[in-house]
Coordinates of C-alpha atoms in Angstrom, one line a residue:
M23 CA 56.9 -28.7 7.4
F24 CA 54.9 -25.6 6.0
Q25 CA 57.7 -22.9 3.3
R26 CA 56.0 -19.6 3.9
K27 CA 57.5 -16.3 2.4
W28 CA 56.9 -13.0 4.0
Q29 CA 56.3 -10.6 0.3
G30 CA 57.9 -7.2 1.3
L31 CA 57.6 -4.7 3.2
P32 CA 57.9 -1.7 0.6
H33 CA 57.2 1.5 2.1
Y34 CA 59.4 1.4 5.3
Q35 CA 63.2 0.6 5.9
R36 CA 64.6 -2.0 6.6
T37 CA 65.7 -1.6 10.1
R38 CA 65.7 -3.5 13.6
G39 CA 62.4 -2.5 15.0
T40 CA 61.5 -3.5 11.3
L41 CA 63.3 -7.0 11.6
A42 CA 61.6 -7.6 15.0
M43 CA 57.9 -6.5 13.4
F44 CA 58.9 -9.3 10.5
A45 CA 60.0 -12.1 13.1
Q46 CA 57.2 -11.9 15.1
G47 CA 54.6 -11.3 12.2
I48 CA 56.4 -14.7 11.4
S49 CA 56.0 -16.1 14.7
L50 CA 52.3 -15.6 15.2
A51 CA 51.0 -15.8 11.8
W52 CA 52.4 -19.8 12.0
R53 CA 50.9 -19.9 15.5
E54 CA 47.7 -18.8 14.3
G55 CA 47.5 -21.3 10.9
F56 CA 48.6 -24.6 13.3
R57 CA 45.8 -23.3 15.9
K58 CA 43.0 -22.7 13.4
A59 CA 44.5 -25.4 10.8
R60 CA 44.8 -22.8 7.7
R61 CA 46.0 -23.8 4.4
E62 CA 47.8 -20.6 2.9
P63 CA 51.0 -22.0 1.3
L64 CA 52.3 -18.4 1.7
I65 CA 52.5 -15.7 5.0
T66 CA 51.3 -12.3 2.9
L67 CA 50.8 -8.8 4.6
G68 CA 46.8 -10.0 4.9
S69 CA 48.4 -12.9 7.0
A70 CA 49.8 -9.8 9.3
P71 CA 48.5 -10.3 13.2
L72 CA 46.8 -6.7 13.1
D73 CA 44.8 -7.9 16.1
V74 CA 47.7 -8.3 18.3
P75 CA 48.5 -5.4 20.9
E76 CA 52.0 -6.4 21.4
F77 CA 52.2 -6.2 16.8
Q78 CA 49.8 -3.5 17.2
A79 CA 52.2 -1.7 19.2
V80 CA 55.5 -2.3 16.5
V81 CA 53.6 -1.2 13.4
L82 CA 51.9 2.0 15.1
G83 CA 55.5 2.8 16.3
Q84 CA 57.4 2.2 12.6
L85 CA 54.9 4.0 10.9
G86 CA 55.1 6.5 13.7
E87 CA 51.1 7.6 13.7
Q88 CA 49.3 6.7 16.6
R89 CA 46.3 8.3 15.6
L90 CA 46.3 5.2 13.0
L91 CA 45.0 2.7 15.8
P92 CA 40.7 3.6 15.6
A93 CA 41.4 2.9 11.9
I94 CA 43.3 -0.1 12.3
E95 CA 40.1 -1.2 14.9
V96 CA 37.7 0.2 13.2
D97 CA 37.9 -1.5 10.1
I98 CA 40.0 -3.8 9.9
A99 CA 41.0 -6.1 13.1
G100 CA 38.6 -5.5 16.0
D101 CA 36.5 -7.6 16.9
H102 CA 33.7 -5.7 15.7
S103 CA 35.4 -4.0 13.0
R104 CA 34.1 -4.0 9.7
A105 CA 36.0 -6.2 7.5
K106 CA 35.4 -9.0 10.4
A107 CA 31.2 -8.3 9.5
L108 CA 31.8 -9.3 6.2
D109 CA 33.6 -11.4 5.8
S110 CA 31.0 -13.6 8.5
D111 CA 29.8 -15.5 5.5
A112 CA 33.0 -16.1 3.8
K113 CA 34.3 -19.3 3.7
G114 CA 36.7 -22.3 2.5
Q115 CA 39.6 -19.4 0.3
R116 CA 37.9 -16.5 0.9
E117 CA 38.4 -17.5 5.0
G118 CA 39.1 -13.5 6.3
I119 CA 39.3 -12.3 2.7
H120 CA 38.2 -8.7 3.6
R121 CA 40.6 -8.5 6.5
R122 CA 43.5 -9.4 4.9
V123 CA 42.8 -7.0 1.8
G124 CA 42.1 -4.4 4.3
G125 CA 45.7 -5.4 6.3
A126 CA 47.4 -5.0 2.8
I127 CA 46.1 -1.6 2.0
L128 CA 47.9 -0.3 5.4
F129 CA 50.4 -1.7 4.6
E130 CA 50.3 -0.5 1.1
S131 CA 49.1 2.7 1.7
T132 CA 50.9 3.9 4.9
G133 CA 54.8 4.8 6.3
V134 CA 57.5 7.1 4.4
A135 CA 55.2 8.0 1.1
T136 CA 52.3 8.5 2.6
D137 CA 50.5 9.9 -0.6
R138 CA 50.8 6.5 -2.2
P139 CA 47.5 5.1 -2.1
A140 CA 47.4 1.3 -2.8
H141 CA 46.7 0.3 -6.4
L142 CA 44.3 -3.1 -6.8
P143 CA 47.3 -4.8 -8.8
E144 CA 49.0 -4.0 -5.7
L145 CA 46.7 -5.8 -3.7
R146 CA 46.6 -8.6 -5.7
F147 CA 50.9 -9.6 -5.4
A148 CA 50.1 -8.5 -2.1
I149 CA 47.6 -11.0 -1.2
G150 CA 47.1 -13.6 -3.7
E151 CA 48.1 -17.6 -3.5
P152 CA 47.1 -20.7 -5.3
G153 CA 43.9 -21.3 -5.5
L154 CA 42.0 -17.7 -4.6
D155 CA 40.7 -15.9 -7.6
V156 CA 42.0 -12.3 -8.3
T157 CA 38.3 -10.7 -8.7
S158 CA 37.8 -11.7 -5.2
I159 CA 40.6 -9.2 -4.3
D160 CA 38.8 -6.5 -6.1
N161 CA 35.5 -7.4 -4.7
A162 CA 36.8 -7.9 -1.3
A163 CA 38.4 -3.9 -1.2
N164 CA 35.5 -2.5 -3.0
A165 CA 33.1 -4.0 -0.3
L166 CA 35.2 -2.9 2.4
E167 CA 35.8 0.8 1.3
K168 CA 32.3 1.2 1.1
R169 CA 31.5 -0.8 4.7
A170 CA 34.9 1.0 6.3
F171 CA 35.1 4.2 8.1
F172 CA 38.4 5.3 7.7
V173 CA 39.3 3.7 3.9
R174 CA 38.7 6.1 1.5
T175 CA 39.3 5.4 -2.9
V176 CA 41.3 7.7 -4.8
G177 CA 41.5 7.6 -8.8
T178 CA 39.6 4.7 -10.3
D179 CA 41.3 1.7 -8.8
G180 CA 43.0 3.0 -5.6
F181 CA 43.1 2.8 -1.7
R182 CA 43.6 5.0 1.5
I183 CA 43.7 3.8 5.1
G184 CA 44.3 7.3 7.1
Y185 CA 43.5 8.7 10.6
K186 CA 41.0 10.7 9.3
P187 CA 37.2 9.2 9.0
T188 CA 35.5 9.2 6.4
L189 CA 31.5 10.8 5.9
K190 CA 31.2 7.4 6.1
K191 CA 31.9 7.6 9.7
V192 CA 30.0 10.8 10.3
V193 CA 27.0 9.3 8.6
G194 CA 27.2 6.1 10.7
D195 CA 27.5 8.6 14.1
R196 CA 23.8 10.2 13.2
R197 CA 22.5 6.5 12.2
A198 CA 23.1 6.1 15.6
A199 CA 21.6 9.2 17.1
L200 CA 18.4 9.6 14.8
D201 CA 15.8 9.4 17.5
D202 CA 12.8 6.4 17.3
A203 CA 10.1 8.3 16.1
E204 CA 11.6 10.2 13.7
V205 CA 12.6 7.1 12.0
I206 CA 8.9 5.8 11.7
R207 CA 7.7 8.8 10.6
V208 CA 10.2 8.6 7.4
I209 CA 9.7 4.9 7.0
R210 CA 4.8 6.2 7.3
V211 CA 5.9 8.8 4.7
A212 CA 8.0 6.8 2.4
V213 CA 5.6 4.3 2.3
K214 CA 2.6 6.8 2.0
Q215 CA 4.3 7.9 -1.3
E216 CA 4.3 4.9 -3.2
F217 CA 1.0 3.5 -2.3
D218 CA -0.4 6.8 -3.4
R219 CA 2.0 6.9 -6.7
G220 CA -1.0 6.5 -9.4
N221 CA -3.2 4.4 -7.2
V222 CA -6.1 2.5 -9.1
A223 CA -7.1 1.6 -5.8
P224 CA -8.6 3.4 -2.0
V225 CA -6.1 3.3 0.3
E226 CA -7.2 3.5 3.9
A227 CA -3.4 3.6 5.3
F228 CA -1.8 2.9 8.5
P229 CA -4.7 2.3 10.7
A230 CA -4.7 2.1 14.3
D231 CA -7.4 -1.2 14.8
G232 CA -10.4 -2.4 12.8
S233 CA -13.0 0.0 13.4
D234 CA -10.9 3.0 11.8
V235 CA -11.2 0.9 8.3
K236 CA -14.2 2.1 6.4
D237 CA -17.4 -0.9 5.3
T238 CA -17.7 0.5 2.0
P239 CA -18.9 -2.0 -1.1
K240 CA -15.9 -0.5 -3.1
L241 CA -12.5 -2.9 -3.0
T242 CA -10.2 -1.2 -0.8
V243 CA -6.8 -1.6 0.5
V244 CA -5.7 -1.1 4.1
A245 CA -1.9 -1.2 4.7
L246 CA -1.0 -1.7 8.0
D247 CA 1.3 0.5 10.1
P248 CA 5.4 -0.3 9.0
E249 CA 5.7 -1.7 12.5
T250 CA 3.8 -4.1 12.2
E251 CA 4.9 -7.1 10.4
W252 CA 3.2 -10.2 9.5
N253 CA 3.0 -13.5 11.5
T254 CA 0.6 -15.6 13.9
E255 CA -0.5 -12.8 15.8
I256 CA -1.2 -10.2 13.4
R257 CA -3.6 -13.2 11.2
K258 CA -5.6 -13.3 14.2
R259 CA -6.4 -9.3 14.8
L260 CA -6.6 -8.9 10.6
G261 CA -9.4 -12.2 11.2
E262 CA -11.4 -10.6 13.8
W263 CA -10.6 -6.7 11.9
T264 CA -12.2 -8.6 9.1
R265 CA -15.3 -10.2 10.7
R266 CA -16.3 -7.0 12.6
R267 CA -16.0 -3.0 12.6
G268 CA -16.0 -2.4 16.1
A269 CA -19.0 -3.9 18.1
S270 CA -20.9 -4.2 14.5
P271 CA -20.0 -7.1 12.1
R272 CA -19.2 -5.9 8.4
L273 CA -21.6 -5.7 5.5
Y274 CA -18.5 -6.2 3.2
P275 CA -15.5 -8.3 4.7
A276 CA -14.9 -9.3 1.0
A277 CA -14.0 -5.6 -0.4
I278 CA -10.8 -5.6 1.8
V279 CA -7.2 -6.2 1.1
W280 CA -4.7 -6.4 4.0
L281 CA -1.0 -5.3 3.0
V282 CA 1.3 -6.5 5.7
R283 CA 5.1 -6.1 5.9
R284 CA 7.3 -9.2 5.8
P285 CA 9.5 -10.1 9.0
G286 CA 12.4 -8.1 9.2
R287 CA 15.0 -4.7 10.0
S288 CA 15.7 -4.5 6.6
L289 CA 12.9 -1.1 6.0
R290 CA 13.8 0.4 9.0
E291 CA 17.9 0.3 8.0
K292 CA 17.3 1.5 4.9
A293 CA 15.3 4.8 5.7
E294 CA 18.3 5.2 8.6
M295 CA 20.5 5.1 5.8
W296 CA 18.6 7.9 3.8
H297 CA 17.5 10.0 6.8
A298 CA 21.3 10.0 8.0
W299 CA 22.9 11.0 4.7
K300 CA 19.8 13.9 4.9
R301 CA 21.8 14.5 8.2
V302 CA 24.8 14.8 7.2
D303 CA 23.9 16.8 4.1
E304 CA 22.7 19.6 6.1
D305 CA 25.4 19.4 8.5
L306 CA 28.1 20.5 5.7
R307 CA 26.0 23.2 4.1
S308 CA 25.5 24.6 7.6
G309 CA 29.3 24.4 8.2
V310 CA 28.9 21.8 11.6
L311 CA 31.0 19.3 10.0
G312 CA 34.2 22.4 9.2
T313 CA 37.0 21.8 6.6
D314 CA 38.2 18.2 7.3
F315 CA 36.2 16.9 4.1
D316 CA 37.7 17.7 0.5
Q317 CA 35.3 18.5 -2.2
L318 CA 35.4 15.2 -3.8
E319 CA 34.1 13.6 -0.4
R320 CA 31.4 16.3 -0.2
G321 CA 30.3 15.5 -4.3
E322 CA 29.4 12.0 -2.9
V323 CA 26.8 13.0 -0.7
A324 CA 24.1 14.1 -3.3
R325 CA 24.7 10.5 -5.1
Q326 CA 25.0 9.0 -1.3
I327 CA 21.6 10.7 -0.9
K328 CA 19.8 9.3 -4.0
E329 CA 21.1 6.1 -4.0
S330 CA 19.9 5.6 -0.5
E331 CA 16.3 7.3 -1.3
E332 CA 16.5 4.5 -4.5
A333 CA 16.8 1.8 -1.6
L334 CA 14.6 2.7 0.6
K335 CA 11.7 2.7 -2.0
E336 CA 12.8 -0.1 -3.4
E337 CA 13.0 -1.7 -0.3
V338 CA 9.4 -0.8 0.7
W339 CA 8.3 -2.5 -2.4
A340 CA 10.0 -6.0 -1.4
S341 CA 8.8 -5.3 2.3
F342 CA 5.1 -4.8 1.8
R343 CA 4.6 -8.8 0.2
Y344 CA 1.6 -10.2 2.1
A345 CA -2.1 -9.4 0.7
V346 CA -4.2 -11.3 3.5
I347 CA -8.7 -11.1 1.9
A348 CA -11.6 -12.8 3.2
D349 CA -11.5 -16.5 2.5
A350 CA -14.3 -18.6 4.1
H351 CA -12.1 -21.9 4.8
G352 CA -8.7 -20.2 5.0
E353 CA -7.3 -20.2 8.9
E354 CA -9.0 -17.1 10.8
G355 CA -11.4 -17.0 7.7
L356 CA -8.7 -15.5 5.5
R357 CA -6.5 -16.1 2.9
E358 CA -2.5 -14.6 2.7
I359 CA -1.4 -14.1 -1.2
D360 CA 2.3 -13.8 -1.3
L361 CA 3.0 -11.2 -3.8
G362 CA 6.7 -12.2 -4.6
A363 CA 10.2 -8.9 -4.2
G364 CA 8.5 -6.6 -5.6
H365 CA 10.4 -3.5 -7.6
A366 CA 9.6 0.1 -7.4
S367 CA 10.6 0.2 -11.2
G368 CA 8.1 -2.6 -12.1
S369 CA 5.3 -2.2 -14.4
S370 CA 2.6 -1.7 -11.5
A371 CA 2.6 2.4 -11.2
S372 CA 1.8 2.0 -7.1
L373 CA 1.6 -0.4 -4.7
G374 CA -2.1 -0.3 -5.2
G375 CA -1.7 -1.4 -7.8
R376 CA 0.0 -4.2 -7.6
V377 CA -1.9 -6.0 -5.0
V378 CA -4.9 -5.6 -7.5
E379 CA -2.5 -7.6 -10.3
A380 CA -1.7 -10.2 -8.1
L381 CA -5.7 -10.8 -7.4
R382 CA -6.2 -10.5 -11.2
T383 CA -3.6 -13.4 -11.3
E384 CA -4.9 -15.6 -8.5
G385 CA -8.5 -15.5 -10.1
L386 CA -10.0 -13.7 -7.3
L387 CA -10.9 -10.1 -9.4
N388 CA -12.4 -9.4 -11.9
N389 CA -13.6 -6.3 -14.5
S390 CA -16.7 -7.3 -15.2
I391 CA -19.1 -10.2 -15.5
G392 CA -20.8 -11.6 -18.2
A393 CA -24.9 -13.1 -18.0
G394 CA -23.5 -16.4 -18.0
Y395 CA -21.9 -16.0 -14.9
L396 CA -24.9 -14.4 -12.9
E397 CA -27.1 -17.4 -14.3
R398 CA -24.8 -20.1 -12.9
N399 CA -24.3 -18.6 -9.4
W400 CA -28.5 -17.7 -9.3
P401 CA -28.8 -18.5 -5.6
V402 CA -30.7 -22.0 -5.2
A403 CA -33.3 -20.4 -2.8
L404 CA -34.3 -17.8 -5.7
K405 CA -34.4 -20.2 -8.8
E406 CA -38.4 -21.2 -8.2
G407 CA -38.9 -17.9 -8.0
G408 CA -36.3 -15.7 -10.9
A409 CA -35.9 -12.7 -8.7
W410 CA -33.2 -11.6 -6.9
P411 CA -33.9 -8.8 -5.6
L412 CA -30.2 -5.8 -6.4
K413 CA -29.1 -5.5 -2.5
G414 CA -28.3 -9.3 -2.7
C415 CA -26.9 -9.6 -5.8
R416 CA -24.4 -7.1 -5.1
Q417 CA -23.8 -8.1 -1.5
A418 CA -22.8 -11.6 -2.7
F419 CA -19.6 -10.0 -4.9
L420 CA -18.9 -8.6 -1.6
D421 CA -18.8 -11.1 1.2
G422 CA -16.8 -13.8 -0.9
S423 CA -20.2 -15.1 -2.0
L424 CA -18.7 -14.3 -6.2
T425 CA -16.1 -12.1 -7.3
R426 CA -14.4 -9.0 -6.4
L427 CA -14.4 -6.2 -8.2
L428 CA -12.9 -3.1 -8.6
D429 CA -16.3 -1.2 -8.0
P430 CA -19.5 -3.7 -8.0
E431 CA -22.2 -1.0 -7.6
E432 CA -20.6 0.1 -10.7
V433 CA -19.5 -2.4 -12.8
L434 CA -22.9 -4.3 -11.6
R435 CA -25.2 -1.0 -12.7
I436 CA -23.2 -1.0 -16.3
Q437 CA -24.0 -4.5 -17.1
I438 CA -27.4 -4.5 -16.1
V439 CA -27.9 -2.1 -18.2
S440 CA -26.9 -4.0 -21.3
F441 CA -28.4 -7.4 -19.5
V442 CA -31.6 -5.4 -19.8
D443 CA -31.4 -4.0 -23.4
K444 CA -30.1 -7.6 -25.3
G445 CA -33.2 -9.5 -23.0
D446 CA -30.6 -11.6 -20.9
F447 CA -32.3 -10.3 -17.5
A448 CA -35.1 -8.4 -16.7
L449 CA -35.5 -5.5 -14.5
A450 CA -38.6 -4.2 -12.0
S451 CA -38.9 -2.8 -9.0
G452 CA -41.6 -2.7 -6.1
S453 CA -43.7 -5.6 -5.6
K454 CA -47.0 -6.1 -5.5
P455 CA -48.8 -8.4 -3.3
D456 CA -49.9 -10.8 -6.5
G457 CA -46.8 -11.6 -7.5
G458 CA -46.4 -9.2 -10.4
Y459 CA -44.3 -5.6 -10.5
E460 CA -45.1 -2.2 -10.7
R461 CA -42.6 -1.5 -13.7
V462 CA -40.7 -4.5 -15.3
W463 CA -37.7 -3.5 -17.9
W464 CA -37.1 -5.9 -20.4
K465 CA -35.9 -6.0 -23.8
E466 CA -36.1 -2.2 -23.8
P467 CA -33.5 0.9 -23.6
I468 CA -33.1 1.6 -19.2
R469 CA -31.2 4.8 -17.4
P470 CA -28.6 3.7 -15.2
E471 CA -30.2 5.8 -12.6
E472 CA -33.2 2.9 -13.1
V473 CA -30.6 0.5 -10.9
T474 CA -31.0 1.1 -7.2
F475 CA -29.7 -1.5 -4.8
D476 CA -31.8 -2.1 -2.7
D477 CA -34.7 -4.8 -1.7
K478 CA -37.8 -3.2 -3.6
T479 CA -35.5 -3.8 -6.9
F480 CA -35.2 -6.7 -8.8
L481 CA -33.3 -8.9 -11.0
L482 CA -35.2 -11.4 -12.8
T483 CA -34.6 -14.1 -15.2
R484 CA -35.3 -14.8 -19.2
A485 CA -37.7 -16.7 -17.9
R486 CA -39.8 -14.9 -15.7
A487 CA -39.4 -11.7 -17.3
S488 CA -41.3 -13.9 -20.3
A489 CA -44.0 -15.0 -18.0
L490 CA -44.8 -11.2 -17.2
A491 CA -44.7 -10.4 -20.4
A492 CA -47.1 -12.8 -21.1
Q493 CA -49.3 -11.8 -18.1
S494 CA -49.2 -8.8 -19.0
K495 CA -50.6 -9.5 -23.1
S496 CA -53.7 -11.3 -21.9
A497 CA -54.8 -8.6 -19.1
P498 CA -57.1 -6.1 -20.2
T499 CA -55.7 -2.4 -19.8
A500 CA -56.2 -0.1 -17.1
A501 CA -55.7 2.9 -19.1
S502 CA -58.5 5.9 -19.2
V503 CA -59.0 9.0 -20.2
D504 CA -61.2 11.6 -18.5
K505 CA -61.9 14.3 -21.3
G506 CA -64.2 16.1 -19.0
N507 CA -61.0 17.7 -16.8
G508 CA -58.3 17.1 -18.9
V509 CA -57.1 14.0 -16.7
T510 CA -55.5 10.9 -18.0
G511 CA -54.1 8.1 -16.1
T512 CA -53.6 4.1 -16.2
S513 CA -54.5 3.1 -13.2
E514 CA -55.4 4.0 -9.0
G515 CA -52.8 5.6 -7.9
T516 CA -50.3 6.3 -11.1
P517 CA -49.3 10.3 -10.9
T518 CA -51.6 12.1 -13.7
L519 CA -51.3 15.7 -15.3
I520 CA -54.2 18.2 -15.2
L521 CA -53.8 21.0 -17.6
E522 CA -55.8 23.6 -16.4
P523 CA -56.5 26.7 -18.9
P524 CA -57.3 30.0 -18.4
A525 CA -60.8 31.1 -16.8
V526 CA -63.0 32.2 -19.7
A527 CA -66.9 32.9 -18.9
P528 CA -69.6 30.1 -19.4
G529 CA -70.0 28.9 -22.7
V530 CA -67.7 31.0 -24.5
S531 CA -65.4 28.9 -26.7
V532 CA -62.3 30.8 -26.9
K533 CA -58.7 29.2 -28.5
P534 CA -55.5 30.3 -26.1
A535 CA -53.5 32.7 -27.2
T536 CA -49.1 32.0 -28.0
D537 CA -49.0 34.4 -25.5
E538 CA -51.0 33.6 -23.0
N539 CA -50.1 31.4 -19.5
V540 CA -51.1 27.8 -18.8
R541 CA -50.5 26.3 -15.4
I542 CA -49.9 22.0 -15.4
C543 CA -50.3 20.4 -11.8
L544 CA -49.1 16.7 -10.7
C545 CA -50.6 14.8 -8.5
G546 CA -51.1 10.8 -7.5
R547 CA -49.2 8.5 -5.2
I548 CA -45.7 8.5 -5.9
P549 CA -44.0 4.5 -4.8
P550 CA -41.3 4.4 -1.9
E551 CA -38.5 3.5 -4.2
Q552 CA -38.9 6.6 -6.3
W553 CA -38.9 9.3 -3.4
N554 CA -35.4 9.8 -3.8
K555 CA -35.8 10.4 -7.6
L556 CA -38.0 13.1 -7.3
G557 CA -35.4 15.8 -6.0
Q558 CA -32.7 14.7 -8.5
E559 CA -34.6 14.7 -11.5
L560 CA -38.0 15.9 -11.8
I561 CA -38.1 19.0 -9.1
P562 CA -34.9 20.6 -11.4
K563 CA -37.0 19.9 -14.2
L564 CA -40.6 22.1 -12.9
R565 CA -38.5 24.6 -12.1
G566 CA -36.5 24.9 -14.8
S567 CA -39.8 24.7 -16.8
G568 CA -41.8 27.7 -15.7
Q569 CA -42.6 29.9 -12.9
D570 CA -44.4 29.6 -9.3
L571 CA -43.8 26.5 -9.4
V572 CA -45.6 25.2 -6.1
L573 CA -44.9 22.1 -3.6
S574 CA -46.7 20.5 -1.0
L575 CA -46.8 17.8 1.1
D576 CA -49.2 15.6 1.8
A577 CA -48.1 12.4 3.6
S578 CA -50.1 10.0 6.0
L579 CA -48.7 7.2 8.2
T580 CA -50.4 4.8 10.7
I581 CA -48.4 4.5 14.2
R582 CA -49.6 3.1 18.0
S583 CA -51.1 6.1 19.9
Q584 CA -48.4 5.7 22.9
D585 CA -46.2 6.5 20.0
F586 CA -47.4 9.2 18.9
T587 CA -45.6 12.0 21.2
Y588 CA -42.3 10.2 20.3
V589 CA -42.8 9.9 16.6
E590 CA -43.9 13.5 16.9
E591 CA -41.4 15.3 18.5
D592 CA -38.7 13.7 15.6
L593 CA -41.1 14.9 13.2
R594 CA -40.2 18.3 14.5
Q595 CA -36.9 18.9 14.9
A596 CA -37.0 17.3 11.1
L597 CA -38.5 20.0 10.5
R598 CA -36.8 22.8 12.1
D599 CA -33.6 21.3 10.7
L600 CA -35.0 21.7 7.1
G601 CA -36.4 25.3 8.1
L602 CA -40.0 24.8 8.1
D603 CA -41.2 24.9 10.8
G604 CA -45.0 26.2 10.9
A605 CA -45.1 26.2 7.4
V606 CA -45.9 21.7 8.1
R607 CA -48.7 21.3 10.4
I608 CA -49.2 18.0 11.9
E609 CA -52.2 15.9 12.4
R610 CA -53.7 13.9 14.5
S611 CA -57.0 11.5 13.4
I612 CA -57.9 8.5 15.3
G613 CA -58.8 5.6 13.7
P614 CA -60.9 3.1 14.6
S615 CA -59.4 0.9 17.0

């Protein structure tokens, strides 16, 4: 019914045992073909039933080498052999091709001529059949050699199977013996390196919980631990971490971008392989593995280490593919962005840079903002007044209300300076009860230091700034000059400048010489929003401009009488911390009840 042909056994003699093996092989192949409805038109060397113990015994007896049994079991015909694992996805004409190629390598490279390898042309002839592409045989041989523990390459297209294991077998043993904590450490180091390489945004790596992530106004990429993979449970946890930091609500939830690994074991497997090759290299150098491996195999170790390291890097990029950000309209208040399969050799210099590029592509992150954008998104409740506190303006870019910026404070500061100079908006500070401000900048240059993100500094619309300018022109000037004492000022509560000339006799007019000293005194009330700037700008100028600088403190505040004891103790502690205890006194005066 089926005409089949055994294609020769070229490397051992035609003995009685050989004929018995030949007959047994045909019988088993015929039975297997009938049971599995196989359609090969020929019984080839690859059809040999090497998984049958009786046939194995005959083959090993003819070869005279019982030590080949582990090679057959592990690489070719065992229940958990490397060939069987490779054949799990092979269908149709390619079904079982890796096992068949392994069987052909066994027969072609063993026997009398033990030093003769099985070359690809011989393998093609040994298992080739109608309908089977010969390139499938070449690919199967190379794939088996890469995975097998006893198959070695010889030259450019030769293969040989032997009883001595290859270094891949040693690597497999080392990999199986790796400690779990050691593998996790290797993965974390590899991930951290890819995040730190040329990063464009701050990165926080592997937080234990949400309280470990800082609440900062600057866009921050937070990489979750590689042991954590994206799923429904992690989504719920990240939703809570985005809303709260520990027991406190987050002020800047939109400034966090969570990066989570995809499900699967690929990253762990790549890390295990790289670390196992490193272990083998150390054992070869120290002599632990002896001299069972030739120089060619030893030379392959460095190449394998480099290839496995590159594979680990690529897998890190491919695994960390889910970016999760705050989104009030999303499930758990989050939105996930699938970054796709990234590559370490891509345009992004780092994983953090890849996240930033993805946010820009999705329209969720911008480099800057224009005046028109602020006008369109001006809060409805503040449109009539035309004043937006800079603290609230910055917050709108950090809570998800407006677009994300890498560094909202820096971007807004630069843009507001430009807006004020062009007249698109005005900047004001120190609101007054009558609706005015102590200081307004409009259509004039200002320094970036004047832009402070607090509730005392405001961004004004062009209409509001124009109205304030018109009021200022119609109001009488409050400037005054006291020529008797040399004091100049604009209004009560404004700092004044006093020039004190050296003392002279009454009625004597003296023109100061160029080498005489003049003492300068500054007095007056300072607005609260300017207090921090005194130590940054004014005091350094005073110290650098003259000598004998004297700085006094004259501060007063009103509190409830029952709180005096507690406030006094706090103030004394602060003075002690500054080293001013005894130099500054605290006085109490009873005001009207």
